[in-house]
Amino acid sequence: MTTIPVKSSITIEKVVRYVTEKIHPDSEVELGLRLETLKLPQHGMISSSDVGNFLSFLVLTANAKKAIEVGTFTGYTALKIASALPSEGKLICCDVSKEWASIGKPYWDKAGVSSKIDLRIAPAINTMLELTSEAGSFDFAFIDADKANYPNYYEACLQLLRPGGLMVLDNMLWDGAVADELFTDETTLVLRNLNSKIKNDKRVSCSLLTVGDGLMLVRKK
């Protein structure tokens, strides 16, 4: 039996395994995609099942019909988000790697969600600029991509979201580094500064959760 890696910035492994294996286990299709992703050297980039479940929960709670994902990797979170969308829902996925995204496509097909997913292989900022005419029409956004561009993705997604729309940014604790002033590397500073910016942004309400590697929840006012 394959042991699935688990991760969290602050929660001990025993607790993480309880949540991911006993409360929010992957479905057969989701597990298949996870095992396929484990073959990659970069497999640590895949979200844990509790994060995936939480994204699905938020999409359902928001009654979202139109969503955007910045950073798709092998398509696990896209699968979770698209599965929670109604049959007429649409998820635009932004990624620069056709190779990685292609791994998820057969699993999207197996789950019956491929018709909801619009995969766009291009720099995410370019894709979001193309969506300018649809500003204010998205219900949900998920950001999990290159950290240096997080501030740009945040602003772009904020423009795309409708009032009351939800945005989730992953890795906002960065393995706890953002809470330790001794860490001054570029990535940590970008995320630490963005956390502060969001906290003080009058355009939104926010909540930073200690789930996974830190999920920042943002609601557009």
C-alpha atoms as an extended CHARMM CRD file, in Angstrom:
* protein
*
       221  EXT
         1         1  MET       CA              0.0000000000        0.0000000000        0.0000000000  PROA      1               0.0000000000
         2         2  THR       CA              1.3670000000        3.4070000000       -0.9710000000  PROA      2               0.0000000000
         3         3  THR       CA              1.8570000000        5.8280000000        1.9120000000  PROA      3               0.0000000000
         4         4  ILE       CA              0.5120000000        9.2060000000        0.8520000000  PROA      4               0.0000000000
         5         5  PRO       CA              2.6220000000       12.1490000000        2.0520000000  PROA      5               0.0000000000
         6         6  VAL       CA              0.7770000000       14.6240000000        4.2610000000  PROA      6               0.0000000000
         7         7  LYS       CA              1.7360000000       18.2020000000        5.0050000000  PROA      7               0.0000000000
         8         8  SER       CA              0.8840000000       21.0860000000        7.2640000000  PROA      8               0.0000000000
         9         9  SER       CA              2.8210000000       24.0810000000        8.5210000000  PROA      9               0.0000000000
        10        10  ILE       CA              1.9690000000       23.5770000000       12.1820000000  PROA      10              0.0000000000
        11        11  THR       CA             -0.2140000000       20.4890000000       12.7140000000  PROA      11              0.0000000000
        12        12  ILE       CA              1.4050000000       17.2230000000       13.8120000000  PROA      12              0.0000000000
        13        13  GLU       CA              1.3360000000       14.3650000000       11.3000000000  PROA      13              0.0000000000
        14        14  LYS       CA             -0.9830000000       12.1440000000       13.3800000000  PROA      14              0.0000000000
        15        15  VAL       CA             -3.6900000000       14.8200000000       13.3620000000  PROA      15              0.0000000000
        16        16  VAL       CA             -3.2160000000       15.6120000000        9.6650000000  PROA      16              0.0000000000
        17        17  ARG       CA             -3.5410000000       11.9100000000        8.8010000000  PROA      17              0.0000000000
        18        18  TYR       CA             -6.7190000000       11.6190000000       10.8740000000  PROA      18              0.0000000000
        19        19  VAL       CA             -8.3170000000       14.5060000000        8.9880000000  PROA      19              0.0000000000
        20        20  THR       CA             -7.1160000000       13.5400000000        5.5000000000  PROA      20              0.0000000000
        21        21  GLU       CA             -7.6320000000        9.7790000000        5.8030000000  PROA      21              0.0000000000
        22        22  LYS       CA            -10.5990000000        9.4080000000        8.1720000000  PROA      22              0.0000000000
        23        23  ILE       CA            -12.6710000000       12.5450000000        7.6140000000  PROA      23              0.0000000000
        24        24  HSD       CA            -11.7900000000       13.8180000000        4.1290000000  PROA      24              0.0000000000
        25        25  PRO       CA            -10.3390000000       10.8990000000        2.1530000000  PROA      25              0.0000000000
        26        26  ASP       CA             -9.9370000000       11.2110000000       -1.6060000000  PROA      26              0.0000000000
        27        27  SER       CA            -12.4420000000        9.5230000000       -3.8700000000  PROA      27              0.0000000000
        28        28  GLU       CA            -11.2000000000        6.7120000000       -6.0960000000  PROA      28              0.0000000000
        29        29  VAL       CA            -10.6710000000        9.1100000000       -9.0100000000  PROA      29              0.0000000000
        30        30  GLU       CA             -8.9870000000       11.7420000000       -6.8400000000  PROA      30              0.0000000000
        31        31  LEU       CA             -6.6970000000        9.1270000000       -5.3040000000  PROA      31              0.0000000000
        32        32  GLY       CA             -5.7610000000        7.9130000000       -8.7680000000  PROA      32              0.0000000000
        33        33  LEU       CA             -4.7050000000       11.4200000000       -9.7470000000  PROA      33              0.0000000000
        34        34  ARG       CA             -2.7950000000       11.8310000000       -6.4830000000  PROA      34              0.0000000000
        35        35  LEU       CA             -0.8910000000        8.5750000000       -7.0290000000  PROA      35              0.0000000000
        36        36  GLU       CA             -0.1130000000        9.6150000000      -10.6070000000  PROA      36              0.0000000000
        37        37  THR       CA              1.1930000000       12.9410000000       -9.3150000000  PROA      37              0.0000000000
        38        38  LEU       CA              3.3900000000       11.1730000000       -6.7440000000  PROA      38              0.0000000000
        39        39  LYS       CA              5.5110000000        9.9210000000       -9.6390000000  PROA      39              0.0000000000
        40        40  LEU       CA              6.6920000000       13.4860000000      -10.3170000000  PROA      40              0.0000000000
        41        41  PRO       CA              9.6950000000       15.0210000000       -8.5220000000  PROA      41              0.0000000000
        42        42  GLN       CA              7.4600000000       18.0400000000       -7.8250000000  PROA      42              0.0000000000
        43        43  HSD       CA              4.6690000000       15.9400000000       -6.2580000000  PROA      43              0.0000000000
        44        44  GLY       CA              4.7680000000       18.0250000000       -3.0620000000  PROA      44              0.0000000000
        45        45  MET       CA              2.9510000000       20.7780000000       -4.9450000000  PROA      45              0.0000000000
        46        46  ILE       CA             -0.3450000000       18.8730000000       -4.9130000000  PROA      46              0.0000000000
        47        47  SER       CA             -2.8810000000       20.0530000000       -2.3260000000  PROA      47              0.0000000000
        48        48  SER       CA             -3.8750000000       17.7720000000        0.5420000000  PROA      48              0.0000000000
        49        49  SER       CA             -7.3280000000       16.2130000000        0.6120000000  PROA      49              0.0000000000
        50        50  ASP       CA             -8.5230000000       18.4470000000        3.4640000000  PROA      50              0.0000000000
        51        51  VAL       CA             -7.6290000000       21.5340000000        1.4250000000  PROA      51              0.0000000000
        52        52  GLY       CA             -9.3760000000       20.0720000000       -1.6090000000  PROA      52              0.0000000000
        53        53  ASN       CA            -12.4690000000       19.2940000000        0.4320000000  PROA      53              0.0000000000
        54        54  PHE       CA            -12.4780000000       22.8000000000        1.8990000000  PROA      54              0.0000000000
        55        55  LEU       CA            -12.3410000000       24.3470000000       -1.5700000000  PROA      55              0.0000000000
        56        56  SER       CA            -15.3030000000       22.2160000000       -2.6430000000  PROA      56              0.0000000000
        57        57  PHE       CA            -17.1690000000       23.2300000000        0.5070000000  PROA      57              0.0000000000
        58        58  LEU       CA            -16.5820000000       26.9250000000       -0.1810000000  PROA      58              0.0000000000
        59        59  VAL       CA            -17.7120000000       26.6130000000       -3.7970000000  PROA      59              0.0000000000
        60        60  LEU       CA            -20.9190000000       24.8930000000       -2.6850000000  PROA      60              0.0000000000
        61        61  THR       CA            -21.5280000000       27.3480000000        0.1430000000  PROA      61              0.0000000000
        62        62  ALA       CA            -21.0530000000       30.3300000000       -2.1820000000  PROA      62              0.0000000000
        63        63  ASN       CA            -23.3770000000       28.7380000000       -4.7330000000  PROA      63              0.0000000000
        64        64  ALA       CA            -20.6180000000       29.4930000000       -7.2300000000  PROA      64              0.0000000000
        65        65  LYS       CA            -21.1860000000       29.0070000000      -10.9330000000  PROA      65              0.0000000000
        66        66  LYS       CA            -18.1370000000       30.7400000000      -12.3820000000  PROA      66              0.0000000000
        67        67  ALA       CA            -14.6230000000       30.2210000000      -11.0140000000  PROA      67              0.0000000000
        68        68  ILE       CA            -10.9870000000       30.7760000000      -11.8800000000  PROA      68              0.0000000000
        69        69  GLU       CA             -7.9190000000       28.8720000000      -10.7240000000  PROA      69              0.0000000000
        70        70  VAL       CA             -4.4170000000       30.3490000000      -10.9660000000  PROA      70              0.0000000000
        71        71  GLY       CA             -1.9810000000       27.4430000000      -10.9470000000  PROA      71              0.0000000000
        72        72  THR       CA             -3.4300000000       24.0590000000      -11.8920000000  PROA      72              0.0000000000
        73        73  PHE       CA             -0.3990000000       21.7210000000      -11.6660000000  PROA      73              0.0000000000
        74        74  THR       CA             -1.7740000000       18.2040000000      -12.3270000000  PROA      74              0.0000000000
        75        75  GLY       CA             -5.3840000000       19.2360000000      -11.8750000000  PROA      75              0.0000000000
        76        76  TYR       CA             -6.3270000000       17.9540000000       -8.4140000000  PROA      76              0.0000000000
        77        77  THR       CA             -7.8410000000       21.1610000000       -7.0790000000  PROA      77              0.0000000000
        78        78  ALA       CA             -9.4450000000       21.8110000000      -10.4610000000  PROA      78              0.0000000000
        79        79  LEU       CA            -11.1340000000       18.4320000000      -10.0880000000  PROA      79              0.0000000000
        80        80  LYS       CA            -12.3680000000       19.3360000000       -6.5910000000  PROA      80              0.0000000000
        81        81  ILE       CA            -13.6360000000       22.7870000000       -7.6050000000  PROA      81              0.0000000000
        82        82  ALA       CA            -15.2660000000       21.6520000000      -10.8410000000  PROA      82              0.0000000000
        83        83  SER       CA            -17.0020000000       18.7730000000       -9.0720000000  PROA      83              0.0000000000
        84        84  ALA       CA            -18.6710000000       21.2850000000       -6.7490000000  PROA      84              0.0000000000
        85        85  LEU       CA            -19.8870000000       23.5100000000       -9.5810000000  PROA      85              0.0000000000
        86        86  PRO       CA            -23.3620000000       22.9640000000      -11.0610000000  PROA      86              0.0000000000
        87        87  SER       CA            -23.6760000000       21.2780000000      -14.4400000000  PROA      87              0.0000000000
        88        88  GLU       CA            -23.6970000000       24.6560000000      -16.2180000000  PROA      88              0.0000000000
        89        89  GLY       CA            -20.7590000000       25.9320000000      -14.1520000000  PROA      89              0.0000000000
        90        90  LYS       CA            -17.3990000000       26.9490000000      -15.6010000000  PROA      90              0.0000000000
        91        91  LEU       CA            -13.8790000000       26.8540000000      -14.1780000000  PROA      91              0.0000000000
        92        92  ILE       CA            -11.1010000000       28.6530000000      -16.0440000000  PROA      92              0.0000000000
        93        93  CYS       CA             -7.7420000000       27.0630000000      -15.2050000000  PROA      93              0.0000000000
        94        94  CYS       CA             -4.5570000000       29.0610000000      -15.7350000000  PROA      94              0.0000000000
        95        95  ASP       CA             -1.2110000000       27.3020000000      -16.0140000000  PROA      95              0.0000000000
        96        96  VAL       CA              1.9730000000       27.4670000000      -18.0800000000  PROA      96              0.0000000000
        97        97  SER       CA              2.6830000000       23.7230000000      -18.1480000000  PROA      97              0.0000000000
        98        98  LYS       CA              0.7540000000       21.7060000000      -20.7140000000  PROA      98              0.0000000000
        99        99  GLU       CA              2.6870000000       18.6200000000      -19.5830000000  PROA      99              0.0000000000
       100       100  TRP       CA              1.5530000000       18.7880000000      -15.9700000000  PROA      100             0.0000000000
       101       101  ALA       CA             -2.0260000000       19.7900000000      -16.7480000000  PROA      101             0.0000000000
       102       102  SER       CA             -2.3910000000       16.9330000000      -19.2310000000  PROA      102             0.0000000000
       103       103  ILE       CA             -1.9200000000       14.4620000000      -16.3700000000  PROA      103             0.0000000000
       104       104  GLY       CA             -5.2050000000       15.5730000000      -14.8440000000  PROA      104             0.0000000000
       105       105  LYS       CA             -7.3230000000       15.4940000000      -17.9960000000  PROA      105             0.0000000000
       106       106  PRO       CA             -8.0980000000       11.7360000000      -17.9570000000  PROA      106             0.0000000000
       107       107  TYR       CA             -9.2030000000       12.0440000000      -14.3370000000  PROA      107             0.0000000000
       108       108  TRP       CA            -11.3890000000       15.0430000000      -15.1570000000  PROA      108             0.0000000000
       109       109  ASP       CA            -12.9700000000       12.8250000000      -17.8140000000  PROA      109             0.0000000000
       110       110  LYS       CA            -13.4970000000        9.9600000000      -15.3560000000  PROA      110             0.0000000000
       111       111  ALA       CA            -15.1440000000       12.3300000000      -12.8900000000  PROA      111             0.0000000000
       112       112  GLY       CA            -17.3850000000       13.7700000000      -15.6080000000  PROA      112             0.0000000000
       113       113  VAL       CA            -16.2330000000       17.3700000000      -15.0870000000  PROA      113             0.0000000000
       114       114  SER       CA            -14.1920000000       18.0370000000      -18.2320000000  PROA      114             0.0000000000
       115       115  SER       CA            -17.0310000000       20.0170000000      -19.8200000000  PROA      115             0.0000000000
       116       116  LYS       CA            -16.8650000000       22.4920000000      -16.9230000000  PROA      116             0.0000000000
       117       117  ILE       CA            -13.1080000000       23.1110000000      -17.2190000000  PROA      117             0.0000000000
       118       118  ASP       CA            -11.5670000000       25.6230000000      -19.6100000000  PROA      118             0.0000000000
       119       119  LEU       CA             -7.7960000000       25.0420000000      -19.4210000000  PROA      119             0.0000000000
       120       120  ARG       CA             -5.6970000000       27.9190000000      -20.7340000000  PROA      120             0.0000000000
       121       121  ILE       CA             -1.9780000000       27.3140000000      -21.1640000000  PROA      121             0.0000000000
       122       122  ALA       CA             -0.3980000000       30.7570000000      -20.9170000000  PROA      122             0.0000000000
       123       123  PRO       CA              0.9530000000       33.1130000000      -18.2520000000  PROA      123             0.0000000000
       124       124  ALA       CA             -1.9610000000       33.6080000000      -15.8540000000  PROA      124             0.0000000000
       125       125  ILE       CA             -1.7230000000       37.3920000000      -15.9540000000  PROA      125             0.0000000000
       126       126  ASN       CA             -2.1880000000       37.3080000000      -19.7330000000  PROA      126             0.0000000000
       127       127  THR       CA             -5.2430000000       35.0770000000      -19.3940000000  PROA      127             0.0000000000
       128       128  MET       CA             -6.7600000000       37.3470000000      -16.7530000000  PROA      128             0.0000000000
       129       129  LEU       CA             -6.1640000000       40.3990000000      -18.9300000000  PROA      129             0.0000000000
       130       130  GLU       CA             -8.1330000000       38.6350000000      -21.6560000000  PROA      130             0.0000000000
       131       131  LEU       CA            -10.9830000000       38.2680000000      -19.1670000000  PROA      131             0.0000000000
       132       132  THR       CA            -11.2210000000       42.0050000000      -18.4530000000  PROA      132             0.0000000000
       133       133  SER       CA            -14.5780000000       42.2150000000      -20.1940000000  PROA      133             0.0000000000
       134       134  GLU       CA            -15.8900000000       39.6780000000      -17.6560000000  PROA      134             0.0000000000
       135       135  ALA       CA            -14.7530000000       41.6650000000      -14.6080000000  PROA      135             0.0000000000
       136       136  GLY       CA            -17.1460000000       41.4340000000      -11.6970000000  PROA      136             0.0000000000
       137       137  SER       CA            -18.7490000000       38.1900000000      -12.8820000000  PROA      137             0.0000000000
       138       138  PHE       CA            -16.7080000000       35.4920000000      -11.1210000000  PROA      138             0.0000000000
       139       139  ASP       CA            -17.9520000000       33.8890000000       -7.9100000000  PROA      139             0.0000000000
       140       140  PHE       CA            -14.7820000000       32.1170000000       -6.7800000000  PROA      140             0.0000000000
       141       141  ALA       CA            -11.0110000000       32.2850000000       -7.2960000000  PROA      141             0.0000000000
       142       142  PHE       CA             -8.1950000000       30.0370000000       -6.1120000000  PROA      142             0.0000000000
       143       143  ILE       CA             -4.5390000000       31.0730000000       -6.2870000000  PROA      143             0.0000000000
       144       144  ASP       CA             -1.7430000000       28.4930000000       -5.9620000000  PROA      144             0.0000000000
       145       145  ALA       CA              1.0350000000       29.4070000000       -8.3660000000  PROA      145             0.0000000000
       146       146  ASP       CA              4.4200000000       31.1930000000       -8.4540000000  PROA      146             0.0000000000
       147       147  LYS       CA              4.6600000000       33.2040000000       -5.2620000000  PROA      147             0.0000000000
       148       148  ALA       CA              6.5030000000       36.2070000000       -6.7260000000  PROA      148             0.0000000000
       149       149  ASN       CA              3.3750000000       37.0750000000       -8.7170000000  PROA      149             0.0000000000
       150       150  TYR       CA              0.8870000000       36.5830000000       -5.8880000000  PROA      150             0.0000000000
       151       151  PRO       CA              0.3290000000       40.3420000000       -5.4360000000  PROA      151             0.0000000000
       152       152  ASN       CA             -0.4770000000       40.6500000000       -9.1530000000  PROA      152             0.0000000000
       153       153  TYR       CA             -2.7560000000       37.6140000000       -9.0870000000  PROA      153             0.0000000000
       154       154  TYR       CA             -4.5330000000       38.9850000000       -6.0400000000  PROA      154             0.0000000000
       155       155  GLU       CA             -5.3140000000       42.2880000000       -7.7430000000  PROA      155             0.0000000000
       156       156  ALA       CA             -6.3670000000       40.6270000000      -10.9940000000  PROA      156             0.0000000000
       157       157  CYS       CA             -8.6680000000       38.1470000000       -9.2540000000  PROA      157             0.0000000000
       158       158  LEU       CA            -10.1470000000       40.8940000000       -7.1180000000  PROA      158             0.0000000000
       159       159  GLN       CA            -11.1720000000       42.7090000000      -10.2870000000  PROA      159             0.0000000000
       160       160  LEU       CA            -12.7290000000       39.5510000000      -11.7340000000  PROA      160             0.0000000000
       161       161  LEU       CA            -14.7400000000       38.7120000000       -8.6130000000  PROA      161             0.0000000000
       162       162  ARG       CA            -18.2650000000       39.9890000000       -8.0800000000  PROA      162             0.0000000000
       163       163  PRO       CA            -19.1220000000       41.7570000000       -4.8230000000  PROA      163             0.0000000000
       164       164  GLY       CA            -19.4870000000       38.9920000000       -2.2600000000  PROA      164             0.0000000000
       165       165  GLY       CA            -17.2280000000       36.7060000000       -4.2860000000  PROA      165             0.0000000000
       166       166  LEU       CA            -14.6140000000       34.5350000000       -2.5600000000  PROA      166             0.0000000000
       167       167  MET       CA            -10.8870000000       34.2070000000       -3.1730000000  PROA      167             0.0000000000
       168       168  VAL       CA             -8.5430000000       31.6510000000       -1.5880000000  PROA      168             0.0000000000
       169       169  LEU       CA             -4.7540000000       32.0080000000       -1.6380000000  PROA      169             0.0000000000
       170       170  ASP       CA             -2.6740000000       28.9520000000       -0.7320000000  PROA      170             0.0000000000
       171       171  ASN       CA              0.7490000000       28.7680000000        1.0040000000  PROA      171             0.0000000000
       172       172  MET       CA              0.2570000000       32.0200000000        2.8740000000  PROA      172             0.0000000000
       173       173  LEU       CA              2.0950000000       30.6950000000        5.9590000000  PROA      173             0.0000000000
       174       174  TRP       CA              4.9700000000       29.3440000000        3.8320000000  PROA      174             0.0000000000
       175       175  ASP       CA              5.8770000000       26.5610000000        6.2490000000  PROA      175             0.0000000000
       176       176  GLY       CA              5.6770000000       29.0690000000        9.0900000000  PROA      176             0.0000000000
       177       177  ALA       CA              8.3650000000       31.3590000000        7.6870000000  PROA      177             0.0000000000
       178       178  VAL       CA              6.0480000000       34.3800000000        7.4510000000  PROA      178             0.0000000000
       179       179  ALA       CA              5.7310000000       34.3300000000       11.2420000000  PROA      179             0.0000000000
       180       180  ASP       CA              9.5000000000       34.3840000000       11.8200000000  PROA      180             0.0000000000
       181       181  GLU       CA             11.2220000000       37.7270000000       11.1780000000  PROA      181             0.0000000000
       182       182  LEU       CA             14.5430000000       35.8990000000       10.7720000000  PROA      182             0.0000000000
       183       183  PHE       CA             13.3230000000       34.7510000000        7.3520000000  PROA      183             0.0000000000
       184       184  THR       CA             13.9290000000       37.5610000000        4.8730000000  PROA      184             0.0000000000
       185       185  ASP       CA             14.1490000000       35.6990000000        1.5680000000  PROA      185             0.0000000000
       186       186  GLU       CA             12.2180000000       37.1540000000       -1.3510000000  PROA      186             0.0000000000
       187       187  THR       CA              9.3440000000       34.6560000000       -1.3110000000  PROA      187             0.0000000000
       188       188  THR       CA              8.7400000000       34.9930000000        2.4210000000  PROA      188             0.0000000000
       189       189  LEU       CA              8.7690000000       38.7820000000        2.1750000000  PROA      189             0.0000000000
       190       190  VAL       CA              6.2890000000       38.7470000000       -0.7260000000  PROA      190             0.0000000000
       191       191  LEU       CA              3.8500000000       36.5470000000        1.1940000000  PROA      191             0.0000000000
       192       192  ARG       CA              4.3200000000       38.3450000000        4.5050000000  PROA      192             0.0000000000
       193       193  ASN       CA              3.7160000000       41.7220000000        2.8560000000  PROA      193             0.0000000000
       194       194  LEU       CA              0.7070000000       40.4050000000        0.9760000000  PROA      194             0.0000000000
       195       195  ASN       CA             -0.8180000000       39.0580000000        4.2080000000  PROA      195             0.0000000000
       196       196  SER       CA             -0.4430000000       42.5230000000        5.6950000000  PROA      196             0.0000000000
       197       197  LYS       CA             -1.8580000000       44.2080000000        2.5950000000  PROA      197             0.0000000000
       198       198  ILE       CA             -4.9300000000       41.9740000000        2.5700000000  PROA      198             0.0000000000
       199       199  LYS       CA             -5.4980000000       42.5050000000        6.2930000000  PROA      199             0.0000000000
       200       200  ASN       CA             -5.5850000000       46.2740000000        5.7250000000  PROA      200             0.0000000000
       201       201  ASP       CA             -7.3930000000       46.2390000000        2.3680000000  PROA      201             0.0000000000
       202       202  LYS       CA            -10.6850000000       48.0940000000        2.8020000000  PROA      202             0.0000000000
       203       203  ARG       CA            -12.0620000000       46.4240000000       -0.3110000000  PROA      203             0.0000000000
       204       204  VAL       CA            -12.2100000000       43.0000000000        1.3500000000  PROA      204             0.0000000000
       205       205  SER       CA            -12.8240000000       40.9790000000        4.4940000000  PROA      205             0.0000000000
       206       206  CYS       CA            -10.3190000000       38.2250000000        5.2120000000  PROA      206             0.0000000000
       207       207  SER       CA             -9.4220000000       35.2730000000        7.4120000000  PROA      207             0.0000000000
       208       208  LEU       CA             -6.0550000000       33.4670000000        7.4580000000  PROA      208             0.0000000000
       209       209  LEU       CA             -6.4650000000       29.7990000000        8.3580000000  PROA      209             0.0000000000
       210       210  THR       CA             -3.8380000000       27.3780000000        9.6510000000  PROA      210             0.0000000000
       211       211  VAL       CA             -5.0110000000       24.7150000000        7.1940000000  PROA      211             0.0000000000
       212       212  GLY       CA             -2.4160000000       23.0240000000        5.0220000000  PROA      212             0.0000000000
       213       213  ASP       CA              0.3150000000       25.6000000000        4.4480000000  PROA      213             0.0000000000
       214       214  GLY       CA             -1.9840000000       28.5030000000        5.2920000000  PROA      214             0.0000000000
       215       215  LEU       CA             -5.1440000000       29.4450000000        3.4090000000  PROA      215             0.0000000000
       216       216  MET       CA             -6.0300000000       33.1250000000        3.1640000000  PROA      216             0.0000000000
       217       217  LEU       CA             -9.7660000000       33.5510000000        2.6290000000  PROA      217             0.0000000000
       218       218  VAL       CA            -10.8360000000       36.8270000000        1.0330000000  PROA      218             0.0000000000
       219       219  ARG       CA            -14.3750000000       38.0780000000        0.4890000000  PROA      219             0.0000000000
       220       220  LYS       CA            -14.8270000000       41.0350000000       -1.8360000000  PROA      220             0.0000000000
       221       221  LYS       CA            -17.0560000000       43.7390000000       -0.3610000000  PROA      221             0.0000000000
